Amino acid sequence: MLNSLNKPVHILGIESSCDETGAAIVDDSGRVLADVVQSQVKLHAPYGGVIPELASRDHLRNALPVVREALARAAITLAEVDGIAVTHRPGLVGALLVGVQLAKGLAWSLGKPLVGVDHLVGHLLAGFLRRTASSKAPEFPFVALLASGGHTAIYRVDGPHARQMRELGATRDDAAGEAFDKVGKLLGLGYPGGPLIDMLAQKGNPHAVPFTVPMASTRSFEFSFSGIKTQISQLVHDHGAPKTEESLADICASFQAAVTSVLAKKLVAAAMREGVTHVVLGGGVAANRELRARTYELASKHGMIAVLPELASCTDNAAMIAYAGLMRLVSGERDGWDLIATSTTSLPRMTRKGRGPR
Protein backbone atom coordinates (compact mmCIF):
# COMPACT_ATOMS: atom_id res chain seq x y z
CA MET A 1 0.00 0.00 0.00
CA LEU A 2 1.34 3.43 -0.93
CA ASN A 3 0.22 5.05 2.31
CA SER A 4 2.30 2.56 4.31
CA LEU A 5 5.51 4.09 2.95
CA ASN A 6 7.55 6.08 5.47
CA LYS A 7 7.68 9.10 3.19
CA PRO A 8 5.25 11.48 1.52
CA VAL A 9 3.44 9.99 -1.46
CA HIS A 10 3.70 12.03 -4.67
CA ILE A 11 1.56 11.60 -7.75
CA LEU A 12 1.70 13.05 -11.24
CA GLY A 13 -1.69 14.13 -12.58
CA ILE A 14 -2.45 14.71 -16.26
CA GLU A 15 -5.53 16.58 -17.54
CA SER A 16 -6.61 16.91 -21.20
CA SER A 17 -10.39 16.54 -21.17
CA CYS A 18 -11.22 19.70 -23.13
CA ASP A 19 -9.18 22.82 -23.91
CA GLU A 20 -6.64 22.89 -21.07
CA THR A 21 -3.48 20.80 -21.10
CA GLY A 22 -2.47 20.28 -17.49
CA ALA A 23 0.11 18.46 -15.38
CA ALA A 24 0.57 18.65 -11.62
CA ILE A 25 2.43 17.09 -8.72
CA VAL A 26 0.44 16.62 -5.50
CA ASP A 27 1.32 14.82 -2.26
CA ASP A 28 -0.89 12.72 0.00
CA SER A 29 -1.77 15.71 2.22
CA GLY A 30 -3.27 17.51 -0.77
CA ARG A 31 -0.34 19.92 -1.00
CA VAL A 32 0.16 21.16 -4.56
CA LEU A 33 3.86 21.14 -5.39
CA ALA A 34 3.31 22.19 -9.00
CA ASP A 35 0.32 22.83 -11.23
CA VAL A 36 0.92 23.78 -14.85
CA VAL A 37 -1.91 24.64 -17.26
CA GLN A 38 -1.54 25.42 -20.96
CA SER A 39 -4.74 27.18 -22.00
CA GLN A 40 -6.24 26.99 -25.50
CA VAL A 41 -8.61 29.95 -25.09
CA LYS A 42 -6.88 32.08 -27.75
CA LEU A 43 -6.85 29.10 -30.14
CA HIS A 44 -10.63 28.58 -29.96
CA ALA A 45 -11.80 32.18 -29.40
CA PRO A 46 -12.16 33.01 -33.14
CA TYR A 47 -14.66 30.14 -33.47
CA GLY A 48 -16.76 31.04 -30.42
CA GLY A 49 -16.23 27.64 -28.81
CA VAL A 50 -13.96 24.61 -28.57
CA ILE A 51 -13.11 22.84 -31.84
CA PRO A 52 -12.38 19.19 -30.86
CA GLU A 53 -9.82 18.47 -33.59
CA LEU A 54 -7.86 21.64 -32.83
CA ALA A 55 -7.98 20.82 -29.12
CA SER A 56 -6.53 17.33 -29.68
CA ARG A 57 -3.68 18.65 -31.83
CA ASP A 58 -2.79 21.28 -29.26
CA HIS A 59 -2.75 18.67 -26.49
CA LEU A 60 -0.32 16.63 -28.60
CA ARG A 61 2.00 19.61 -28.90
CA ASN A 62 1.91 20.60 -25.25
CA ALA A 63 1.41 17.44 -23.15
CA LEU A 64 5.07 16.48 -22.72
CA PRO A 65 6.37 20.05 -22.22
CA VAL A 66 3.69 20.64 -19.56
CA VAL A 67 4.68 17.44 -17.71
CA ARG A 68 8.35 18.42 -17.84
CA GLU A 69 7.53 21.88 -16.50
CA ALA A 70 5.48 20.46 -13.61
CA LEU A 71 8.33 18.14 -12.61
CA ALA A 72 10.81 21.01 -12.77
CA ARG A 73 8.67 23.32 -10.62
CA ALA A 74 8.15 20.57 -8.03
CA ALA A 75 11.88 19.74 -8.07
CA ILE A 76 11.05 16.06 -8.46
CA THR A 77 11.96 13.44 -11.04
CA LEU A 78 9.70 10.91 -12.74
CA ALA A 79 11.54 8.17 -10.85
CA GLU A 80 10.45 9.75 -7.55
CA VAL A 81 6.76 9.88 -8.50
CA ASP A 82 4.73 7.10 -6.85
CA GLY A 83 1.99 6.89 -9.48
CA ILE A 84 0.37 8.42 -12.57
CA ALA A 85 -3.22 9.71 -12.57
CA VAL A 86 -5.00 10.81 -15.72
CA THR A 87 -8.42 12.10 -16.68
CA HIS A 88 -10.08 9.42 -18.81
CA ARG A 89 -13.73 10.54 -18.57
CA PRO A 90 -15.86 12.51 -19.35
CA GLY A 91 -14.70 14.89 -22.07
CA LEU A 92 -13.79 15.15 -25.73
CA VAL A 93 -12.63 11.65 -26.57
CA GLY A 94 -9.87 12.78 -28.93
CA ALA A 95 -8.52 15.16 -26.31
CA LEU A 96 -8.77 12.57 -23.53
CA LEU A 97 -6.88 10.04 -25.64
CA VAL A 98 -3.79 12.25 -25.71
CA GLY A 99 -3.56 12.34 -21.93
CA VAL A 100 -4.48 8.68 -21.47
CA GLN A 101 -1.88 7.44 -23.94
CA LEU A 102 0.81 9.66 -22.43
CA ALA A 103 -0.04 8.42 -18.93
CA LYS A 104 0.05 4.79 -20.08
CA GLY A 105 3.41 5.29 -21.74
CA LEU A 106 4.93 6.92 -18.67
CA ALA A 107 3.49 4.34 -16.26
CA TRP A 108 4.65 1.40 -18.40
CA SER A 109 8.16 2.73 -18.98
CA LEU A 110 8.66 3.62 -15.31
CA GLY A 111 6.91 0.63 -13.79
CA LYS A 112 4.55 2.97 -11.91
CA PRO A 113 0.88 2.32 -11.04
CA LEU A 114 -1.73 3.93 -13.31
CA VAL A 115 -5.17 5.20 -12.28
CA GLY A 116 -7.87 6.77 -14.39
CA VAL A 117 -9.87 9.64 -12.88
CA ASP A 118 -13.37 10.89 -13.60
CA HIS A 119 -13.08 14.61 -14.32
CA LEU A 120 -16.22 15.34 -12.27
CA VAL A 121 -14.81 13.51 -9.25
CA GLY A 122 -11.73 15.70 -9.59
CA HIS A 123 -13.87 18.84 -9.39
CA LEU A 124 -15.78 17.49 -6.37
CA LEU A 125 -12.50 16.87 -4.51
CA ALA A 126 -10.78 20.13 -5.54
CA GLY A 127 -11.61 21.63 -2.14
CA PHE A 128 -9.00 19.33 -0.57
CA LEU A 129 -6.13 20.88 -2.51
CA ARG A 130 -3.68 22.85 -0.36
CA ARG A 131 -2.18 25.65 -2.44
CA THR A 132 -1.49 27.94 0.54
CA ALA A 133 -0.97 27.46 4.25
CA SER A 134 -4.43 28.90 4.93
CA SER A 135 -6.29 26.44 2.67
CA LYS A 136 -9.15 24.73 4.52
CA ALA A 137 -10.58 21.40 3.41
CA PRO A 138 -14.21 20.29 3.77
CA GLU A 139 -15.33 17.45 6.02
CA PHE A 140 -17.22 14.37 4.82
CA PRO A 141 -20.10 14.25 4.28
CA PHE A 142 -20.69 17.45 2.37
CA VAL A 143 -22.99 18.71 -0.38
CA ALA A 144 -21.28 20.16 -3.44
CA LEU A 145 -22.39 22.24 -6.39
CA LEU A 146 -20.43 21.35 -9.53
CA ALA A 147 -21.01 24.11 -12.06
CA SER A 148 -19.00 24.32 -15.27
CA GLY A 149 -19.36 24.74 -19.00
CA GLY A 150 -20.51 21.18 -19.50
CA HIS A 151 -22.01 20.15 -16.16
CA THR A 152 -24.23 21.59 -13.47
CA ALA A 153 -25.35 19.34 -10.63
CA ILE A 154 -25.60 19.07 -6.85
CA TYR A 155 -24.04 16.01 -5.19
CA ARG A 156 -23.93 14.51 -1.73
CA VAL A 157 -20.32 13.44 -1.16
CA ASP A 158 -19.71 10.86 1.58
CA GLY A 159 -16.13 10.00 0.66
CA PRO A 160 -13.40 10.45 -1.95
CA HIS A 161 -14.51 7.71 -4.34
CA ALA A 162 -17.08 7.89 -7.14
CA ARG A 163 -19.18 5.19 -5.45
CA GLN A 164 -19.58 7.54 -2.46
CA MET A 165 -21.04 10.39 -4.51
CA ARG A 166 -24.75 10.74 -5.26
CA GLU A 167 -26.50 13.24 -7.51
CA LEU A 168 -29.30 15.18 -5.81
CA GLY A 169 -30.29 17.22 -8.85
CA ALA A 170 -28.84 18.53 -12.11
CA THR A 171 -29.68 20.74 -15.06
CA ARG A 172 -32.37 19.59 -17.46
CA ASP A 173 -30.79 21.49 -20.35
CA ASP A 174 -27.89 23.97 -20.48
CA ALA A 175 -25.11 23.89 -17.92
CA ALA A 176 -24.60 27.16 -16.03
CA GLY A 177 -21.23 27.81 -17.65
CA GLU A 178 -22.68 27.07 -21.07
CA ALA A 179 -25.41 29.65 -20.40
CA PHE A 180 -22.80 32.25 -19.41
CA ASP A 181 -20.81 31.64 -22.60
CA LYS A 182 -23.88 31.69 -24.87
CA VAL A 183 -25.17 34.89 -23.27
CA GLY A 184 -21.71 36.41 -23.69
CA LYS A 185 -21.89 35.57 -27.38
CA LEU A 186 -25.39 37.08 -27.70
CA LEU A 187 -24.13 40.29 -26.11
CA GLY A 188 -21.12 40.45 -28.41
CA LEU A 189 -18.57 39.79 -25.65
CA GLY A 190 -16.79 36.95 -27.40
CA TYR A 191 -15.58 33.64 -25.98
CA PRO A 192 -15.41 32.68 -23.16
CA GLY A 193 -18.22 34.89 -21.91
CA GLY A 194 -18.30 33.89 -18.24
CA PRO A 195 -15.33 35.91 -16.94
CA LEU A 196 -16.34 38.97 -18.97
CA ILE A 197 -19.93 38.88 -17.68
CA ASP A 198 -18.59 38.56 -14.12
CA MET A 199 -16.38 41.60 -14.64
CA LEU A 200 -19.09 43.77 -16.22
CA ALA A 201 -21.68 42.71 -13.64
CA GLN A 202 -19.67 44.43 -10.91
CA LYS A 203 -20.57 47.79 -12.53
CA GLY A 204 -24.24 47.07 -13.23
CA ASN A 205 -27.60 47.11 -11.46
CA PRO A 206 -28.74 43.51 -10.74
CA HIS A 207 -32.37 44.68 -10.58
CA ALA A 208 -32.36 46.53 -13.90
CA VAL A 209 -33.80 43.67 -15.98
CA PRO A 210 -36.45 41.42 -14.36
CA PHE A 211 -35.35 38.06 -15.75
CA THR A 212 -37.39 35.00 -14.82
CA VAL A 213 -35.34 32.03 -13.64
CA PRO A 214 -36.99 28.69 -14.51
CA MET A 215 -37.25 26.12 -11.73
CA ALA A 216 -36.30 28.61 -9.02
CA SER A 217 -38.16 26.68 -6.30
CA THR A 218 -35.92 24.91 -3.78
CA ARG A 219 -38.41 22.05 -3.54
CA SER A 220 -36.43 20.56 -6.42
CA PHE A 221 -32.67 20.57 -6.85
CA GLU A 222 -32.91 20.48 -10.65
CA PHE A 223 -32.00 23.46 -12.83
CA SER A 224 -32.89 24.94 -16.19
CA PHE A 225 -30.92 27.72 -17.87
CA SER A 226 -32.14 27.59 -21.47
CA GLY A 227 -35.07 29.88 -20.67
CA ILE A 228 -33.06 32.79 -19.35
CA LYS A 229 -30.75 32.49 -22.35
CA THR A 230 -33.81 32.75 -24.60
CA GLN A 231 -35.01 35.84 -22.68
CA ILE A 232 -31.74 37.61 -23.45
CA SER A 233 -31.87 36.48 -27.08
CA GLN A 234 -35.37 37.98 -27.33
CA LEU A 235 -34.20 41.17 -25.60
CA VAL A 236 -31.40 41.61 -28.14
CA HIS A 237 -33.76 40.76 -31.00
CA ASP A 238 -36.34 43.35 -29.88
CA HIS A 239 -34.03 46.18 -28.84
CA GLY A 240 -30.74 45.42 -30.52
CA ALA A 241 -27.36 45.00 -28.84
CA PRO A 242 -26.80 47.16 -25.74
CA LYS A 243 -25.81 50.63 -26.93
CA THR A 244 -24.03 51.86 -23.83
CA GLU A 245 -21.60 50.32 -21.36
CA GLU A 246 -24.12 51.04 -18.60
CA SER A 247 -26.94 49.08 -20.28
CA LEU A 248 -24.54 46.21 -21.06
CA ALA A 249 -23.41 46.11 -17.42
CA ASP A 250 -27.03 46.14 -16.22
CA ILE A 251 -27.95 43.15 -18.40
CA CYS A 252 -24.87 41.25 -17.24
CA ALA A 253 -25.57 42.06 -13.58
CA SER A 254 -29.24 41.06 -13.85
CA PHE A 255 -28.42 37.81 -15.65
CA GLN A 256 -25.65 36.90 -13.24
CA ALA A 257 -27.78 37.67 -10.18
CA ALA A 258 -30.59 35.44 -11.46
CA VAL A 259 -28.28 32.50 -12.15
CA THR A 260 -26.07 32.71 -9.06
CA SER A 261 -29.00 33.19 -6.69
CA VAL A 262 -30.71 29.99 -7.78
CA LEU A 263 -27.42 28.04 -7.69
CA ALA A 264 -26.59 29.17 -4.14
CA LYS A 265 -30.14 28.73 -2.81
CA LYS A 266 -30.50 25.19 -4.11
CA LEU A 267 -27.05 24.19 -2.85
CA VAL A 268 -27.81 25.34 0.70
CA ALA A 269 -31.34 23.89 0.58
CA ALA A 270 -29.90 20.52 -0.46
CA ALA A 271 -27.41 20.61 2.42
CA MET A 272 -30.23 21.40 4.86
CA ARG A 273 -32.27 18.47 3.58
CA GLU A 274 -29.26 16.13 3.82
CA GLY A 275 -28.40 17.34 7.30
CA VAL A 276 -24.77 18.24 6.52
CA THR A 277 -22.84 21.28 7.70
CA HIS A 278 -20.33 21.75 4.85
CA VAL A 279 -21.13 23.01 1.36
CA VAL A 280 -18.54 23.08 -1.42
CA LEU A 281 -18.25 24.77 -4.81
CA GLY A 282 -16.49 23.14 -7.75
CA GLY A 283 -16.07 23.70 -11.49
CA GLY A 284 -15.25 26.75 -13.56
CA VAL A 285 -18.36 28.70 -12.52
CA ALA A 286 -17.16 28.35 -8.90
CA ALA A 287 -14.66 31.11 -9.78
CA ASN A 288 -17.55 33.55 -10.26
CA ARG A 289 -17.24 36.25 -7.59
CA GLU A 290 -20.97 36.70 -7.04
CA LEU A 291 -21.63 32.96 -6.71
CA ARG A 292 -18.83 32.68 -4.14
CA ALA A 293 -20.16 35.63 -2.14
CA ARG A 294 -23.77 34.43 -2.23
CA THR A 295 -22.80 30.89 -1.21
CA TYR A 296 -20.67 32.09 1.70
CA GLU A 297 -23.35 34.51 2.94
CA LEU A 298 -26.24 32.04 2.64
CA ALA A 299 -24.29 29.16 4.20
CA SER A 300 -23.22 31.36 7.12
CA LYS A 301 -26.82 32.48 7.64
CA HIS A 302 -27.80 28.83 8.16
CA GLY A 303 -24.83 27.95 10.36
CA MET A 304 -22.96 26.08 7.63
CA ILE A 305 -19.34 26.18 6.52
CA ALA A 306 -18.79 27.09 2.87
CA VAL A 307 -15.60 25.75 1.30
CA LEU A 308 -14.67 27.91 -1.68
CA PRO A 309 -11.65 26.44 -3.49
CA GLU A 310 -8.99 28.85 -4.66
CA LEU A 311 -9.59 30.11 -8.18
CA ALA A 312 -6.84 27.92 -9.64
CA SER A 313 -8.63 24.86 -8.24
CA CYS A 314 -11.98 25.78 -9.82
CA THR A 315 -11.09 25.81 -13.50
CA ASP A 316 -9.83 22.65 -15.22
CA ASN A 317 -6.50 21.67 -13.68
CA ALA A 318 -4.36 18.58 -13.18
CA ALA A 319 -3.92 19.06 -9.41
CA MET A 320 -7.50 17.95 -8.74
CA ILE A 321 -6.94 14.94 -11.01
CA ALA A 322 -3.74 14.07 -9.15
CA TYR A 323 -5.50 14.27 -5.77
CA ALA A 324 -8.50 12.20 -6.88
CA GLY A 325 -6.11 9.64 -8.38
CA LEU A 326 -4.06 9.57 -5.20
CA MET A 327 -7.19 8.69 -3.23
CA ARG A 328 -7.61 5.66 -5.49
CA LEU A 329 -3.96 4.70 -5.24
CA VAL A 330 -3.77 4.79 -1.44
CA SER A 331 -6.91 2.62 -1.36
CA GLY A 332 -5.06 -0.01 -3.40
CA GLU A 333 -6.89 0.64 -6.67
CA ARG A 334 -5.10 0.34 -10.03
CA ASP A 335 -6.04 0.40 -13.70
CA GLY A 336 -4.63 -1.76 -16.46
CA TRP A 337 -3.38 -0.99 -19.95
CA ASP A 338 -6.96 -1.41 -21.18
CA LEU A 339 -7.97 1.92 -19.58
CA ILE A 340 -10.13 3.74 -22.13
CA ALA A 341 -11.13 7.32 -22.85
CA THR A 342 -14.89 7.88 -22.83
CA SER A 343 -17.27 10.82 -23.02
CA THR A 344 -19.50 9.57 -20.17
CA THR A 345 -19.06 10.06 -16.44
CA SER A 346 -18.98 7.22 -13.93
CA LEU A 347 -21.37 9.15 -11.65
CA PRO A 348 -24.98 7.94 -12.12
CA ARG A 349 -27.34 10.59 -13.51
CA MET A 350 -30.65 10.99 -11.71
CA THR A 351 -31.98 14.00 -13.62
CA ARG A 352 -33.64 13.42 -16.98
CA LYS A 353 -33.00 15.96 -19.72
CA GLY A 354 -35.90 17.89 -21.22
CA ARG A 355 -39.22 19.35 -20.18
CA GLY A 356 -42.21 17.85 -18.45
CA PRO A 357 -43.17 16.42 -15.04
CA ARG A 358 -40.99 13.86 -13.28
PDB file of C-alpha atoms in Angstrom, residues 1-4 9 115 159-161 163-164 323-334:
ATOM      1  CA  MET A   1       0.000   0.000   0.000  1.00  0.00           C
ATOM      2  CA  LEU A   2       1.341   3.430  -0.933  1.00  0.00           C
ATOM      3  CA  ASN A   3       0.221   5.051   2.307  1.00  0.00           C
ATOM      4  CA  SER A   4       2.299   2.563   4.308  1.00  0.00           C
ATOM      5  CA  VAL A   9       3.442   9.988  -1.462  1.00  0.00           C
ATOM      6  CA  VAL A 115      -5.168   5.202 -12.277  1.00  0.00           C
ATOM      7  CA  GLY A 159     -16.130  10.003   0.658  1.00  0.00           C
ATOM      8  CA  PRO A 160     -13.397  10.454  -1.951  1.00  0.00           C
ATOM      9  CA  HIS A 161     -14.509   7.705  -4.338  1.00  0.00           C
ATOM     10  CA  ARG A 163     -19.183   5.195  -5.454  1.00  0.00           C
ATOM     11  CA  GLN A 164     -19.578   7.540  -2.459  1.00  0.00           C
ATOM     12  CA  TYR A 323      -5.503  14.266  -5.770  1.00  0.00           C
ATOM     13  CA  ALA A 324      -8.502  12.198  -6.883  1.00  0.00           C
ATOM     14  CA  GLY A 325      -6.113   9.640  -8.377  1.00  0.00           C
ATOM     15  CA  LEU A 326      -4.056   9.570  -5.204  1.00  0.00           C
ATOM     16  CA  MET A 327      -7.194   8.686  -3.231  1.00  0.00           C
ATOM     17  CA  ARG A 328      -7.615   5.663  -5.493  1.00  0.00           C
ATOM     18  CA  LEU A 329      -3.956   4.701  -5.245  1.00  0.00           C
ATOM     19  CA  VAL A 330      -3.771   4.791  -1.437  1.00  0.00           C
ATOM     20  CA  SER A 331      -6.906   2.617  -1.365  1.00  0.00           C
ATOM     21  CA  GLY A 332      -5.057  -0.010  -3.401  1.00  0.00           C
ATOM     22  CA  GLU A 333      -6.893   0.638  -6.670  1.00  0.00           C
ATOM     23  CA  ARG A 334      -5.097   0.337 -10.025  1.00  0.00           C
TER      24      ARG A 334
END
